[in-house]
XYZ file of C-alpha atoms in Angstrom:
219
model
C 8.314 11.497 -1.103
C 9.706 8.033 -0.461
C 7.540 5.295 -1.934
C 7.765 1.745 -3.280
C 6.040 0.771 -6.534
C 6.264 -2.713 -8.044
C 4.242 -5.532 -9.693
C 2.355 -7.638 -7.146
C -0.466 -9.554 -8.884
C -0.779 -11.140 -12.307
C -3.304 -9.979 -14.908
C -5.134 -13.290 -14.462
C -5.435 -12.783 -10.708
C -6.770 -9.254 -11.190
C -9.310 -10.279 -13.817
C -10.523 -13.080 -11.547
C -11.020 -10.549 -8.740
C -12.895 -8.141 -11.034
C -15.266 -10.987 -12.008
C -15.729 -11.927 -8.355
C -16.658 -8.348 -7.474
C -19.644 -8.412 -9.826
C -21.389 -10.367 -7.061
C -20.317 -8.036 -4.242
C -22.457 -5.589 -2.275
C -21.204 -2.006 -2.733
C -21.817 0.813 -0.246
C -21.186 4.572 -0.273
C -17.472 5.163 0.324
C -18.200 8.137 2.572
C -19.242 5.705 5.302
C -15.571 4.946 6.067
C -14.215 8.513 5.779
C -13.670 10.950 8.632
C -15.842 14.054 8.949
C -13.324 16.325 7.225
C -12.672 13.982 4.296
C -16.135 12.563 3.681
C -17.475 15.475 1.622
C -14.689 15.051 -0.933
C -14.954 11.275 -1.258
C -17.011 10.110 -4.236
C -16.664 6.360 -4.643
C -18.090 3.024 -3.570
C -16.613 0.301 -1.394
C -17.361 -3.360 -0.873
C -19.036 -4.121 2.434
C -16.303 -5.154 4.905
C -18.065 -8.389 5.855
C -18.514 -9.387 2.210
C -16.991 -12.809 1.375
C -15.671 -11.336 -1.900
C -13.686 -8.692 -0.015
C -12.345 -11.268 2.417
C -11.222 -13.561 -0.442
C -9.422 -10.687 -2.175
C -7.760 -9.612 1.080
C -6.385 -13.119 1.522
C -4.809 -13.109 -1.964
C -3.366 -9.590 -1.719
C -2.119 -10.074 1.822
C -0.370 -13.323 0.938
C 1.298 -11.711 -2.083
C 2.512 -8.807 0.056
C 3.976 -11.040 2.761
C 5.781 -13.053 0.062
C 7.418 -9.976 -1.520
C 10.910 -9.398 -0.028
C 11.105 -5.758 -1.148
C 7.862 -4.943 0.681
C 9.099 -6.563 3.879
C 12.430 -4.715 3.647
C 10.837 -1.331 2.834
C 7.948 -1.497 5.317
C 9.219 -3.738 8.133
C 5.563 -4.698 8.625
C 4.170 -5.749 11.960
C 0.635 -5.857 10.569
C -1.213 -5.431 7.249
C -4.696 -4.237 8.054
C -8.083 -2.747 7.121
C -8.153 -3.897 3.512
C -10.830 -2.111 1.452
C -12.009 -2.557 -2.127
C -12.840 0.773 -3.759
C -14.619 1.542 -7.041
C -14.475 5.038 -8.525
C -16.685 5.703 -11.540
C -16.783 8.614 -13.998
C -16.907 11.913 -12.101
C -15.727 10.328 -8.851
C -12.504 10.829 -6.917
C -11.196 11.623 -3.465
C -10.051 15.119 -2.536
C -6.967 15.880 -0.407
C -6.913 14.061 2.911
C -4.594 12.410 5.406
C -5.284 8.922 6.711
C -6.234 8.467 10.352
C -3.202 7.808 12.545
C -4.949 5.066 14.507
C -7.733 2.796 13.293
C -9.565 0.057 15.151
C -7.389 -2.403 13.218
C -4.020 -0.772 13.973
C -1.694 2.217 13.507
C -1.241 3.575 9.987
C 2.447 4.123 9.235
C 2.186 3.315 5.523
C -0.710 3.282 3.050
C -0.952 1.103 -0.042
C -2.995 0.891 -3.236
C -3.172 -2.154 -5.528
C -4.669 -1.557 -8.975
C -7.108 -4.335 -9.957
C -8.573 -2.700 -13.085
C -7.087 -2.935 -16.546
C -5.654 0.556 -17.034
C -7.184 0.645 -20.523
C -10.656 0.341 -18.975
C -10.664 3.790 -17.345
C -9.123 7.259 -17.643
C -8.041 9.682 -14.926
C -8.052 8.461 -11.343
C -4.323 8.710 -10.684
C -3.082 8.809 -7.100
C -1.343 12.067 -6.167
C 0.823 12.247 -3.038
C 2.321 15.446 -1.581
C 5.806 16.054 -0.306
C 6.874 19.238 1.495
C 7.389 21.254 -1.686
C 5.531 19.433 -4.479
C 3.496 16.350 -5.316
C 4.023 13.177 -7.297
C 1.375 11.656 -9.555
C 1.281 7.860 -9.534
C -0.458 5.924 -12.303
C -0.543 2.194 -11.617
C -0.640 -0.624 -14.131
C -2.963 -3.554 -13.478
C -1.545 -5.659 -10.647
C 0.912 -3.014 -9.422
C 1.122 -1.847 -5.817
C 2.350 1.480 -4.487
C 3.227 1.985 -0.814
C 3.739 5.467 0.618
C 3.809 7.212 4.034
C 0.401 7.604 5.680
C 1.644 10.930 7.059
C 1.195 12.625 3.667
C -1.684 14.526 2.127
C -2.888 12.585 -0.903
C -5.843 12.423 -3.280
C -7.393 10.414 -6.122
C -7.897 12.593 -9.163
C -11.249 12.566 -10.947
C -12.031 9.532 -13.085
C -13.053 10.836 -16.502
C -14.292 7.554 -17.996
C -14.771 3.922 -17.019
C -14.297 2.468 -13.524
C -11.163 2.369 -11.368
C -11.187 -0.579 -8.960
C -8.415 -0.864 -6.377
C -7.580 -2.591 -3.131
C -6.316 -0.205 -0.462
C -5.061 -0.784 3.050
C -2.580 0.170 5.722
C 0.597 -1.117 7.304
C 1.665 -0.883 10.909
C 5.455 -1.053 10.900
C 7.836 -2.241 13.576
C 9.600 1.109 13.026
C 7.448 4.264 13.358
C 9.921 6.765 11.921
C 9.978 7.126 8.124
C 13.616 8.291 8.211
C 14.639 5.245 10.242
C 12.738 2.897 7.899
C 14.418 4.393 4.821
C 17.868 4.148 6.430
C 17.266 0.501 7.300
C 15.917 -0.210 3.800
C 19.005 1.321 2.184
C 21.329 -0.611 4.494
C 19.499 -3.894 3.891
C 19.342 -3.371 0.116
C 23.027 -2.497 -0.090
C 24.074 -5.469 2.014
C 21.967 -7.911 0.005
C 23.334 -6.450 -3.225
C 26.905 -6.999 -2.032
C 26.035 -10.544 -0.948
C 24.624 -11.346 -4.403
C 27.603 -9.778 -6.179
C 30.530 -10.944 -4.045
C 29.203 -13.662 -1.763
C 29.504 -13.955 1.979
C 32.410 -12.360 3.838
C 33.360 -11.624 7.437
C 32.995 -7.915 6.690
C 29.493 -8.398 5.324
C 28.585 -10.408 8.401
C 29.399 -7.282 10.410
C 27.090 -5.193 8.208
C 24.204 -7.634 8.706
C 24.977 -7.684 12.440
C 24.808 -3.886 12.575
C 21.551 -3.868 10.576
C 19.894 -6.427 12.851
C 20.923 -4.668 16.051
C 19.905 -1.258 14.662
C 16.484 -2.684 13.782
C 16.241 -4.154 17.262
C 16.994 -0.777 18.876
C 14.675 1.266 16.617
C 11.743 -1.147 16.596
C 8.667 -0.719 18.763
């Protein structure tokens, strides 16, 4: 399973958000799940119109747009439907796949940003399936993980404390996961060569090929 995991927010930013959320209005998380997934979803979410959620979306969204690796990996057209989720002891989210189309956009990639101090809760890791196995992802405070929305995934049961995260979706300019990975590898390799050896006529040709390939594969 191809995914990107990296630091996004500082500890200070996360702690400020956690304090802000003490004022927020929380609702049953099942209200935003589809019929098949709702019975296995045990968490709470901040009301979408809440000013606290909107403030946090602004910070997270800005950080994501300013992260070159995210832009290269995702080729994002739109970051959308940001949600703040709180999972307490005994809660979790059983296996499900995200809706392909939401009112806010198409879901090509899903992301989770951990806001909680990882010492403040236990359990609650994100598990994402591939064809033959699954990968368990435990995030540190401030880290983001981005993975294909086409996968079955789940949040394992929280055994103590509270896990608070920001989740959302990305509509990419390139629908195909294989095409996105190929473009990411080409872009990463070219930028690595540029940093190591500097500009060259040959490297100009690589960047030309990348740009025109993106143009032909994009939607």
